[in-house]
PDB file of C-alpha atoms in Angstrom:
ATOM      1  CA  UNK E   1      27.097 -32.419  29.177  1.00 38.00           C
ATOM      2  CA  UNK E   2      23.898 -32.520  27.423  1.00 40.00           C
ATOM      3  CA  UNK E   3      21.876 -29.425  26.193  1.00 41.00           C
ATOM      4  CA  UNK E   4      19.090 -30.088  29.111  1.00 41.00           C
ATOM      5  CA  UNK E   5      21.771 -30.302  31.901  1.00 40.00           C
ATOM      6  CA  UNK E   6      23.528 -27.103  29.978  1.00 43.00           C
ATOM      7  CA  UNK E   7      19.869 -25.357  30.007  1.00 44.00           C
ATOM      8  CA  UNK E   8      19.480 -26.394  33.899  1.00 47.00           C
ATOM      9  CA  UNK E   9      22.840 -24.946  35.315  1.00 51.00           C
ATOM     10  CA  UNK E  10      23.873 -22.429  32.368  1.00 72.00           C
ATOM     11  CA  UNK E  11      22.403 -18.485  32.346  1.00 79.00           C
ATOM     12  CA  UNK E  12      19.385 -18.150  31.228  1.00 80.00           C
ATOM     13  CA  UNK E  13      18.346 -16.798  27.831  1.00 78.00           C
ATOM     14  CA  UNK E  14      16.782 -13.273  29.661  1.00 81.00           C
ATOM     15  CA  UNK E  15      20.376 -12.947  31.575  1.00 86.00           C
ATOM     16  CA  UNK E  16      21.976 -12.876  28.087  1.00 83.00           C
ATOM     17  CA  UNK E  17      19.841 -10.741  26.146  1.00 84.00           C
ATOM     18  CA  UNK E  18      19.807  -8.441  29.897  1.00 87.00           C
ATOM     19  CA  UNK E  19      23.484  -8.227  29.910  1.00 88.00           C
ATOM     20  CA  UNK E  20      23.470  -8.037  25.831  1.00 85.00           C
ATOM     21  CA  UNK E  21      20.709  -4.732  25.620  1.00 84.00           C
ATOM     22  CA  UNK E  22      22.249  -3.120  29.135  1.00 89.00           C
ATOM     23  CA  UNK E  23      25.715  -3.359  27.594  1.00 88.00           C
ATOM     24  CA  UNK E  24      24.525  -1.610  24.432  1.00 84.00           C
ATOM     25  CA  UNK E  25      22.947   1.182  26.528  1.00 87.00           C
ATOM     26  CA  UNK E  26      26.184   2.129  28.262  1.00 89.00           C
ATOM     27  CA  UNK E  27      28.155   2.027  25.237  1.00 86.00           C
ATOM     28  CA  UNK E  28      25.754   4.371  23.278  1.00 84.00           C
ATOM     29  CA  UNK E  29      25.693   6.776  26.657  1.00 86.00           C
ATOM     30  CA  UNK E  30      29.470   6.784  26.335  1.00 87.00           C
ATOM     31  CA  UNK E  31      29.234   7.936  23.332  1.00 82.00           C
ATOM     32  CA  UNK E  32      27.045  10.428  23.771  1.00 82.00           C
ATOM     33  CA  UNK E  33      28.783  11.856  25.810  1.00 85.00           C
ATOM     34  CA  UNK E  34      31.802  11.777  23.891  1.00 83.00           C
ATOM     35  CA  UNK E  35      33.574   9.593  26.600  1.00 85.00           C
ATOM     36  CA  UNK E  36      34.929   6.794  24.081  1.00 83.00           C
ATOM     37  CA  UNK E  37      35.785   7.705  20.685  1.00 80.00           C
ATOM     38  CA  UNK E  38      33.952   6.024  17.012  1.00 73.00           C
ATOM     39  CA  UNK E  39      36.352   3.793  16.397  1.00 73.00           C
ATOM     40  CA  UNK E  40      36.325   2.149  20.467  1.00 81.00           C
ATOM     41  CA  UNK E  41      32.483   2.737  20.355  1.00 79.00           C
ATOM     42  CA  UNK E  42      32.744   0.515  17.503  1.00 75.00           C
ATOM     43  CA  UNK E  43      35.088  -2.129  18.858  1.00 78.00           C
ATOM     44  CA  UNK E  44      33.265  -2.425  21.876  1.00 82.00           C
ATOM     45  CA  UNK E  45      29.893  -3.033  19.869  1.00 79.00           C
ATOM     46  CA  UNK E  46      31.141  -6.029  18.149  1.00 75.00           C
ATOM     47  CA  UNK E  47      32.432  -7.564  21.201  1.00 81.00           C
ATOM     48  CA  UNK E  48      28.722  -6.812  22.203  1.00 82.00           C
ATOM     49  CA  UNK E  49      27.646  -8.804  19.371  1.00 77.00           C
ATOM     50  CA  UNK E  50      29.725 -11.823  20.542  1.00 81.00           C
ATOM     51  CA  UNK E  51      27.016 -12.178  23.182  1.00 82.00           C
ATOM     52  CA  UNK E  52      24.439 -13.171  20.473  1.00 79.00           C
ATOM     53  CA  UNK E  53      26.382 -16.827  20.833  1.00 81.00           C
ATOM     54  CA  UNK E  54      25.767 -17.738  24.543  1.00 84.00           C
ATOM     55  CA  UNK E  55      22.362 -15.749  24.188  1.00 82.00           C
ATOM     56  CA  UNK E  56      21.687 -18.573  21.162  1.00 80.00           C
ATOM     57  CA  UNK E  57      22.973 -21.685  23.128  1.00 81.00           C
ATOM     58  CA  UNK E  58      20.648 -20.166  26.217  1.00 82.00           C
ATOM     59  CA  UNK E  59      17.590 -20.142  23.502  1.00 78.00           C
ATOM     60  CA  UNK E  60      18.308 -23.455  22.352  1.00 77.00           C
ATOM     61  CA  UNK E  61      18.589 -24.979  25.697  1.00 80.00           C
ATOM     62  CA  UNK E  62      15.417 -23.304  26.683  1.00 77.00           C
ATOM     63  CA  UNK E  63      13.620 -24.226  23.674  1.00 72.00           C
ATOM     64  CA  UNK E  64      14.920 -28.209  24.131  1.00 72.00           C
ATOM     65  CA  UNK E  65      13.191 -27.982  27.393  1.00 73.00           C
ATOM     66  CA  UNK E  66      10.278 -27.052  26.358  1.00 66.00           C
ATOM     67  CA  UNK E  67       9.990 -29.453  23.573  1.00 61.00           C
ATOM     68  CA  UNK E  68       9.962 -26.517  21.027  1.00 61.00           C
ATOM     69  CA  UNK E  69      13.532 -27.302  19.407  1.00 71.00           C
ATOM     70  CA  UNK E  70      13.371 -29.249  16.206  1.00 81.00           C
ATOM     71  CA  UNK E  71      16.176 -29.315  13.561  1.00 86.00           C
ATOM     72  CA  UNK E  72      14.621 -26.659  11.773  1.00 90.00           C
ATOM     73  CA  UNK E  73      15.174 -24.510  14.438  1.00 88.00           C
ATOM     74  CA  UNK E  74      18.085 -25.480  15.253  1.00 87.00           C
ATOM     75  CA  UNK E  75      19.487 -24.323  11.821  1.00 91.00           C
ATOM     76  CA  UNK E  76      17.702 -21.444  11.666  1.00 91.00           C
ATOM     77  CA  UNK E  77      19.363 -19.835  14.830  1.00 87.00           C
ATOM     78  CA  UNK E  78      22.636 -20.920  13.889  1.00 89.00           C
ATOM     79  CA  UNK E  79      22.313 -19.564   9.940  1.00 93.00           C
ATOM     80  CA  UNK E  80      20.301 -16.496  11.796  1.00 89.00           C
ATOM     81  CA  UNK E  81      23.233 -16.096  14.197  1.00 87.00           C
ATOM     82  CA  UNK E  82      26.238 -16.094  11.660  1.00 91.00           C
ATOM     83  CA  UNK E  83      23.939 -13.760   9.464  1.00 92.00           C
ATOM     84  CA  UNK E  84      23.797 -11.054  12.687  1.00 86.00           C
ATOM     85  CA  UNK E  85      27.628 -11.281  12.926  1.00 86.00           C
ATOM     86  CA  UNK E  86      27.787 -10.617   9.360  1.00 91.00           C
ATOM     87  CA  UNK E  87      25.423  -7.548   9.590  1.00 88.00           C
ATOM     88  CA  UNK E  88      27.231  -6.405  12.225  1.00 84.00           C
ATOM     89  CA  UNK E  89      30.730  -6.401  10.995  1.00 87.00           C
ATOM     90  CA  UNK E  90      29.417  -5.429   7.366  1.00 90.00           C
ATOM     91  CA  UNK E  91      27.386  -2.132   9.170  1.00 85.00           C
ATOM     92  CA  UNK E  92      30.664  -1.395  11.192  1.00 82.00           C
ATOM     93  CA  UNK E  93      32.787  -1.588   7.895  1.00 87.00           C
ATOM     94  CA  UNK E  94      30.527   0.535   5.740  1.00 87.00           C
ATOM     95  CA  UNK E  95      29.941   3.503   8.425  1.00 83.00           C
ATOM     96  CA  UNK E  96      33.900   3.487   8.686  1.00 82.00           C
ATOM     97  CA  UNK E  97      34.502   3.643   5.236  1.00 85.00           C
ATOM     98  CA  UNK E  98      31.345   6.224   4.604  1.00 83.00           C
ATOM     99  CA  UNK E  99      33.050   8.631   7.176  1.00 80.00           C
ATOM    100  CA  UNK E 100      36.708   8.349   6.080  1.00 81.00           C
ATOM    101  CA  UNK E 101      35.728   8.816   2.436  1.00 83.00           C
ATOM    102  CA  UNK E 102      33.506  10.733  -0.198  1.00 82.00           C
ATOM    103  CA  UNK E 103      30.800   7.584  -1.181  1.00 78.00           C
ATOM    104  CA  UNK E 104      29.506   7.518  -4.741  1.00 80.00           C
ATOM    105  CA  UNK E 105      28.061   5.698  -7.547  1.00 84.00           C
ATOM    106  CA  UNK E 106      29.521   2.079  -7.672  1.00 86.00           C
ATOM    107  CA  UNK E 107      31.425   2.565  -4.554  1.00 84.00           C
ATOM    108  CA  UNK E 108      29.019   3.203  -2.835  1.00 88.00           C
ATOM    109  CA  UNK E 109      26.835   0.754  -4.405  1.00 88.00           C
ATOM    110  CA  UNK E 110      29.257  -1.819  -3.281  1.00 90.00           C
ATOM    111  CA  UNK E 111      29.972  -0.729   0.377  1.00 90.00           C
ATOM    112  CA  UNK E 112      25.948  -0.320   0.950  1.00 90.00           C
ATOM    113  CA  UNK E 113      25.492  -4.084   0.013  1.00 92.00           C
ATOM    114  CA  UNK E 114      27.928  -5.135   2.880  1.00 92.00           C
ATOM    115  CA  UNK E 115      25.190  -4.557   5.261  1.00 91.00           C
ATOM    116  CA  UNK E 116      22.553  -5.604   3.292  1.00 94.00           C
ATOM    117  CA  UNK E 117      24.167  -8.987   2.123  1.00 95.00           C
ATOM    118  CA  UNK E 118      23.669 -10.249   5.838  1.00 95.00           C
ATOM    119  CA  UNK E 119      20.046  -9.136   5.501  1.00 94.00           C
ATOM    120  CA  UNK E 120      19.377 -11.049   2.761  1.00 95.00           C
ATOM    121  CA  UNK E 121      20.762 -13.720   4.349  1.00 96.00           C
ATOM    122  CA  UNK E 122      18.484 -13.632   6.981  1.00 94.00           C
ATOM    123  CA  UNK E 123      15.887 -13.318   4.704  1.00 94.00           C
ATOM    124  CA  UNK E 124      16.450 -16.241   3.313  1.00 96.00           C
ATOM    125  CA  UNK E 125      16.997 -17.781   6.681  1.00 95.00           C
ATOM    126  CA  UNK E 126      13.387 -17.247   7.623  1.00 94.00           C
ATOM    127  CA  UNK E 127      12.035 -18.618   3.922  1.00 95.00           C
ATOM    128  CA  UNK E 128      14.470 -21.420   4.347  1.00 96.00           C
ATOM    129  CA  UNK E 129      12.759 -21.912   8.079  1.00 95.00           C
ATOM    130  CA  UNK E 130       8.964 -21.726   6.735  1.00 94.00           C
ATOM    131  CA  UNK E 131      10.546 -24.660   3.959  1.00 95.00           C
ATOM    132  CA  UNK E 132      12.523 -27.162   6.469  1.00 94.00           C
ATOM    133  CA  UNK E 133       9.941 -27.214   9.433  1.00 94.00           C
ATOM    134  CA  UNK E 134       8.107 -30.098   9.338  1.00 91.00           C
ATOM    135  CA  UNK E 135       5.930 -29.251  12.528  1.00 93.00           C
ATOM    136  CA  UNK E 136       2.745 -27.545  10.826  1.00 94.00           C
ATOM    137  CA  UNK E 137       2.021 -25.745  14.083  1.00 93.00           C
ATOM    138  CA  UNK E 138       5.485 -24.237  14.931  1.00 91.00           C
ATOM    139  CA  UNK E 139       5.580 -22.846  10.940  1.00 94.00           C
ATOM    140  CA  UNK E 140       1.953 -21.902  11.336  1.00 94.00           C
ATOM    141  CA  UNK E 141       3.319 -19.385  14.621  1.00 92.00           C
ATOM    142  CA  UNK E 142       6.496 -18.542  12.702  1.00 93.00           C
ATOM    143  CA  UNK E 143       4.062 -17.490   9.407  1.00 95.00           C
ATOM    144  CA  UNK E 144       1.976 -15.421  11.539  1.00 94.00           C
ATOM    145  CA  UNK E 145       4.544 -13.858  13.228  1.00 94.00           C
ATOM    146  CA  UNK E 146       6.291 -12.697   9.971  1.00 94.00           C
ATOM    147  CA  UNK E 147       2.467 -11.783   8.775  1.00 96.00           C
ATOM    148  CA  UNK E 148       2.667  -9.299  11.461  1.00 96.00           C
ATOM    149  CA  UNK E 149       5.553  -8.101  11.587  1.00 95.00           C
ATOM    150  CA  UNK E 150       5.006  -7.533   7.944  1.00 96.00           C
ATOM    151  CA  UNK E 151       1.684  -5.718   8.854  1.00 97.00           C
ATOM    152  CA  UNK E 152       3.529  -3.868  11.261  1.00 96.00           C
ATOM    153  CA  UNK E 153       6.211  -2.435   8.437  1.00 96.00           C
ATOM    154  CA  UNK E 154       3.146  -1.786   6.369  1.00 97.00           C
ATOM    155  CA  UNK E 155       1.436   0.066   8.320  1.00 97.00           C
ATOM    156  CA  UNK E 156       4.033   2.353  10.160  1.00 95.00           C
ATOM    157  CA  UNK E 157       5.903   2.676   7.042  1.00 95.00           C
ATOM    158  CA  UNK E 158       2.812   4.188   5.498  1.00 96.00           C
ATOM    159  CA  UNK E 159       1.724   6.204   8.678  1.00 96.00           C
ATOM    160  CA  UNK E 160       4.933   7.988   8.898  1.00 95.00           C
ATOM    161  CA  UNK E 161       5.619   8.567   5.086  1.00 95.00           C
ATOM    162  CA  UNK E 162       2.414  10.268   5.220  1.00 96.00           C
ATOM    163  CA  UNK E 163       3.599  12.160   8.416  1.00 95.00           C
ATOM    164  CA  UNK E 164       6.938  12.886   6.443  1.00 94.00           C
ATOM    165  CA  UNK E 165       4.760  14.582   3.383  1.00 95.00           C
ATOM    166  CA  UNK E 166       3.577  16.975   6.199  1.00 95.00           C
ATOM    167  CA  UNK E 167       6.615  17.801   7.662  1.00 93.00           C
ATOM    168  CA  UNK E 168       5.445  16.394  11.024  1.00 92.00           C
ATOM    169  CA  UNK E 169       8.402  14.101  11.498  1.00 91.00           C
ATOM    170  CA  UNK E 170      11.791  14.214  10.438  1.00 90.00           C
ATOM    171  CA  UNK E 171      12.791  11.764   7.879  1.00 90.00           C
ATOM    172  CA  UNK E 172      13.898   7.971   8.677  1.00 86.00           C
ATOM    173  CA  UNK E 173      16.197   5.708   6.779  1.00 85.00           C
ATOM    174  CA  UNK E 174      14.237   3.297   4.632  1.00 89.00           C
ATOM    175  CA  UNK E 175      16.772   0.382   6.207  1.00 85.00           C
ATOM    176  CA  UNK E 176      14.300   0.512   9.461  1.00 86.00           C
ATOM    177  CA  UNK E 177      12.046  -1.354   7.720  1.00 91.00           C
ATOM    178  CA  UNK E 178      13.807  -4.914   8.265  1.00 89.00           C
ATOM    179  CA  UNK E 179      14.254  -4.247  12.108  1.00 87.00           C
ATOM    180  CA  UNK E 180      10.968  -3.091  12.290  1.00 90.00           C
ATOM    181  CA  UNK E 181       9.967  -6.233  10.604  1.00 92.00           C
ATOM    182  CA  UNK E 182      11.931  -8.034  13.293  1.00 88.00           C
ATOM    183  CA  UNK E 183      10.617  -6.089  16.205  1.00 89.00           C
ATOM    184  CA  UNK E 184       6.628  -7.317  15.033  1.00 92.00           C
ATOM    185  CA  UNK E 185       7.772 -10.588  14.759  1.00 91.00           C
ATOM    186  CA  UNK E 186       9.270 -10.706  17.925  1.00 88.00           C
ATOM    187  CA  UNK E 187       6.273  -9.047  19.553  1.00 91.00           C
ATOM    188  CA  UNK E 188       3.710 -11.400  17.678  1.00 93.00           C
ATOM    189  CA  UNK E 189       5.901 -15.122  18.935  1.00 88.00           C
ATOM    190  CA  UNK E 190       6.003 -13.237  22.841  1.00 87.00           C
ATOM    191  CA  UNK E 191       2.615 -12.881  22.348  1.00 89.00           C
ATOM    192  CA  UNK E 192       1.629 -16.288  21.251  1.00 87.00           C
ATOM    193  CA  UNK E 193       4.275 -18.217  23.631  1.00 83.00           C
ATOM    194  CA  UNK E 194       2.708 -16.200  26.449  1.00 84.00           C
ATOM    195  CA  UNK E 195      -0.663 -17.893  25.052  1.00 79.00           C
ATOM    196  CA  UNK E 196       0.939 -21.200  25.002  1.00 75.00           C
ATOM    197  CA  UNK E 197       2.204 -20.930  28.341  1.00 75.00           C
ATOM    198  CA  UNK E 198      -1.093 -20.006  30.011  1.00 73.00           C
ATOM    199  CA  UNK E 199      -3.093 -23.284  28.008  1.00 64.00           C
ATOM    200  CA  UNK E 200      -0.208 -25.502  29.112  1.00 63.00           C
ATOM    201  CA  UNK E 201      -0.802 -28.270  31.086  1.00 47.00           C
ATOM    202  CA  UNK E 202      -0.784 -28.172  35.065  1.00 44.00           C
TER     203      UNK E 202
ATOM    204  CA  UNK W   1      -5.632  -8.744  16.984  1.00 59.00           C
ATOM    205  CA  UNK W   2      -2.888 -10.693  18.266  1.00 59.00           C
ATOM    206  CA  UNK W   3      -4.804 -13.306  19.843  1.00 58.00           C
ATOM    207  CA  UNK W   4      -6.439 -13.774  16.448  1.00 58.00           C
ATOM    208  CA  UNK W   5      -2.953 -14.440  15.418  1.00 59.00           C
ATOM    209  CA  UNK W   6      -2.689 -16.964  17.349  1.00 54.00           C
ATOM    210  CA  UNK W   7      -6.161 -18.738  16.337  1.00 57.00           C
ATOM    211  CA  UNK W   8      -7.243 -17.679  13.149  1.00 56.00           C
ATOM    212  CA  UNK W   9     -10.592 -18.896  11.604  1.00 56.00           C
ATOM    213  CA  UNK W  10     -12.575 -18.293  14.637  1.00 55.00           C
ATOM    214  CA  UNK W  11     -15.813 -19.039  14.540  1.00 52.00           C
ATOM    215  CA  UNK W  12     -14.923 -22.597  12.786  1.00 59.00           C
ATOM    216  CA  UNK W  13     -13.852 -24.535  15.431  1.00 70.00           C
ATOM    217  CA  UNK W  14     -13.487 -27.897  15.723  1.00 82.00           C
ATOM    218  CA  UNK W  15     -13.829 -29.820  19.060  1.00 88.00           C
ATOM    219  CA  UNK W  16     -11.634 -32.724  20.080  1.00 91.00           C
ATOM    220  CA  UNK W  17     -11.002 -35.025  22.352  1.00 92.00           C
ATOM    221  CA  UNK W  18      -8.021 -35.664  22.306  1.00 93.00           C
ATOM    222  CA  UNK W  19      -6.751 -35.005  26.129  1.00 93.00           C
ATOM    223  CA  UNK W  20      -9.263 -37.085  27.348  1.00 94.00           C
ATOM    224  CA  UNK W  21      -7.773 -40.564  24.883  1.00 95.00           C
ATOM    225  CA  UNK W  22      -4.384 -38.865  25.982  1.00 95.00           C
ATOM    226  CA  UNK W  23      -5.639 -39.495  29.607  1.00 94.00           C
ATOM    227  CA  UNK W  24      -6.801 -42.825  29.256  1.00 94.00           C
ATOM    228  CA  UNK W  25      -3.903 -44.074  27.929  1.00 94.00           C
ATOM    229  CA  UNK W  26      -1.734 -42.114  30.733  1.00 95.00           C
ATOM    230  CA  UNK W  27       0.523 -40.314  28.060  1.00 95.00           C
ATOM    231  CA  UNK W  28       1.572 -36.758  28.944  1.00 93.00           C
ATOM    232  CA  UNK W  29       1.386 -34.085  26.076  1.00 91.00           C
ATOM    233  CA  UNK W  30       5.246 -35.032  25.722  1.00 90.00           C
ATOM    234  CA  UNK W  31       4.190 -38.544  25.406  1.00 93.00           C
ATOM    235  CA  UNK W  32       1.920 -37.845  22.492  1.00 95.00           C
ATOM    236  CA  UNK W  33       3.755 -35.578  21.413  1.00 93.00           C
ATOM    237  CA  UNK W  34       7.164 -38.293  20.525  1.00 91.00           C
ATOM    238  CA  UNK W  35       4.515 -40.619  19.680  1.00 94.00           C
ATOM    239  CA  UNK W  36       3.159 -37.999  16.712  1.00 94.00           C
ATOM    240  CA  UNK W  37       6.349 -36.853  16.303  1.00 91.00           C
ATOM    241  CA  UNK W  38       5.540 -32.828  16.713  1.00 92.00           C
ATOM    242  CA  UNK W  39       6.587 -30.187  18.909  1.00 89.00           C
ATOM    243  CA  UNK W  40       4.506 -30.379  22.809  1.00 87.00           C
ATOM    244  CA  UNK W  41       3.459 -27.038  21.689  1.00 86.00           C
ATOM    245  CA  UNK W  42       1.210 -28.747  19.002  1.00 91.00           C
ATOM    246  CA  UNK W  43      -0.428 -30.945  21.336  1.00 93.00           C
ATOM    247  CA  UNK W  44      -0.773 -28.097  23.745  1.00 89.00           C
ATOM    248  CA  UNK W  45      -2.500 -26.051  21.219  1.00 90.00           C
ATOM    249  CA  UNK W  46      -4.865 -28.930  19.470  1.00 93.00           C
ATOM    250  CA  UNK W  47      -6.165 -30.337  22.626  1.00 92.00           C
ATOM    251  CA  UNK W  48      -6.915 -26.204  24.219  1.00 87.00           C
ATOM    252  CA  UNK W  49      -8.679 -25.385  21.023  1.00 87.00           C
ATOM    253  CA  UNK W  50      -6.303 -22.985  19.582  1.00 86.00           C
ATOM    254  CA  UNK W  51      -5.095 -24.679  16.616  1.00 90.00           C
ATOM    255  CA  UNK W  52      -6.460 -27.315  14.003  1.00 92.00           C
ATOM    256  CA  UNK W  53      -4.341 -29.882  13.092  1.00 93.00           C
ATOM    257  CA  UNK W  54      -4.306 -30.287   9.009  1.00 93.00           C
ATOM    258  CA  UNK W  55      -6.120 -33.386   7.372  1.00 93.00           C
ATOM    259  CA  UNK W  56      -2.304 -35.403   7.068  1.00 94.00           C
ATOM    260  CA  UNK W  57      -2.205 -34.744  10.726  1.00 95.00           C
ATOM    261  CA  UNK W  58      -5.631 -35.431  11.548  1.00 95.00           C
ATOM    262  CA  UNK W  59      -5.238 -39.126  10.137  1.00 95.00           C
ATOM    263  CA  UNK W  60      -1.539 -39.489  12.374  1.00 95.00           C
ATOM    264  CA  UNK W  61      -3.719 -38.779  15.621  1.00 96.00           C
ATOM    265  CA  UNK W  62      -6.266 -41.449  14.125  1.00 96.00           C
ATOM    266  CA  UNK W  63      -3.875 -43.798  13.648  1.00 96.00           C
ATOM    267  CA  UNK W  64      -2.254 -43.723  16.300  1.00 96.00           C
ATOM    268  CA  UNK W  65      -5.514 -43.952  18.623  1.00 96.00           C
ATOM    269  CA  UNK W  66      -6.870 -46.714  16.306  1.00 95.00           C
ATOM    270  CA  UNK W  67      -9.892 -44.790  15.967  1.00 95.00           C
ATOM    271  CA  UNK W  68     -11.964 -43.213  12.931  1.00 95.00           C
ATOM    272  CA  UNK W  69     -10.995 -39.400  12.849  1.00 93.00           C
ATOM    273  CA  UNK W  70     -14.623 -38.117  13.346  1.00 92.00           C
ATOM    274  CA  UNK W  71     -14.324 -40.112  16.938  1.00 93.00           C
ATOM    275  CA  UNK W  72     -11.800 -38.264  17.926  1.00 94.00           C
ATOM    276  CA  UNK W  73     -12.339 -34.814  15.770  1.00 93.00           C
ATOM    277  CA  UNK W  74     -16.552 -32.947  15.943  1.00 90.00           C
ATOM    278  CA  UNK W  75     -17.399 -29.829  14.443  1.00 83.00           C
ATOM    279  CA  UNK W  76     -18.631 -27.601  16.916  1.00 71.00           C
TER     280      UNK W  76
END
């Protein structure tokens, strides 16, 4: 079967990332309410995480049919998706170990890169993205997109440190600045593929 | 902001016409797309205004229409 005819018939990408975000939700609300335990919460968020691979096939079908898929992206949501796997199963490690044990210098060191090693990787994903496209315009979006997302870091990160000083707002993890990255990004290419949508040809 | 994003440089635009030869020659932005080897998206954004191709890519379009690149690209 070929990725169009897999793109026709198969779930789309929004049924993926639906069932993917509403699955998250009731896991956190059992947990709130003390329903499932940490260590089930847990197991039941990386199984979560598994959906990030038919979510990616959904994107890449979509993106084939819409003449948006070149190799370049192609490898970056596969290096991007093995990176998220890695995040997630180096987070879930580290919070285990951080709860069942007293965390300090070179220990700790150590279990906070497990996380962070998957970040990088993405990191280097995107740089490796902005290297191997060969379509000017699609790496023109994708550098605009990290621009803002960038901006957006910038700016709320300086906003609420300021707020912090204050003692307006309670203090955030510094490790919200990659999602937070991620979210403007995200925001910035919906923006822009809305704007390519509405130009496109009748 | 955003939509600056998505066209930065306003202000220097450059006209083309570029879905008009497209339309002579009965190619759909897919078409010329394959033929320039770049993503629909590109031609989609060229021929609406919203992005300028780069000088390398300015000559491919020429080329391929057999035309000199200020027939097909005018400033505004």
């Amino acid at each position: 079967m070929t990725a169009e005819v897999a793109g026709r018939t198969g779930r789309s990408r929004w049924f993926w990332a639906g069932l993917m975000f509403a699955s998250f939700g009731a896991i956190a609300a059992l947990r709130i309410t003390d329903a499932i335990g940490k260590s089930t919460g847990f197991i039941l968020l990386a199984c979560t995480m598994l959906l990030i691979i038919p979510l990616t096939r959904a994107g890449l079908a979509h993106q084939r049919t819409t003449g948006r898929l070149s190799p370049a992206v192609v490898r970056y949501t596969r290096r991007f998706t093995v990176a998220s796997l890695g995040y997630m199963l180096g987070l879930g490690i580290a919070i285990t170990l951080s709860q069942r044990m007293e965390l300090s210098g070179a220990g700790a060191f150590a279990i906070a890169l497990l996380p962070v090693l998957p970040i990088f990787a993405m990191i280097w994903t995107m740089a490796r993205y902005l290297i191997e496209e060969d379509d000017e315009f699609l790496r023109h979006r994708a550098t605009m997109a990290s621009l803002f997302g960038l901006g957006l870091v910038l700016a709320a990160g300086s906003f609420w440190g300021f707020l912090e000083t204050f003692g307006v707002v309670p203090h955030i993890d510094a490790w919200w600045t990659f999602p937070v990255w991620a979210i403007g990004m995200g925001i910035a290419q919906c923006w822009m593929g809305w704007r390519d949508r509405a130009g496109a040809e009748s | 902001m955003l939509d600056g994003l998505a066209r930065p440089g306003r202000g220097r635009i450059v006209k083309n016409r570029l879905k008009v030869l497209r339309a002579e020659r009965d190619w759909s932005q897919q078409d010329l797309a394959q033929r320039l080897e770049v993503s629909r998206q590109s031609v989609n954004a060229i021929e609406t205004g919203r992005y300028d191709p780069s000088l390398p890519l300015a000559f491919r379009i020429a080329a391929l229409f057999d035309m000199p690149i200020e027939a097909i690209f005018t400033p505004d």
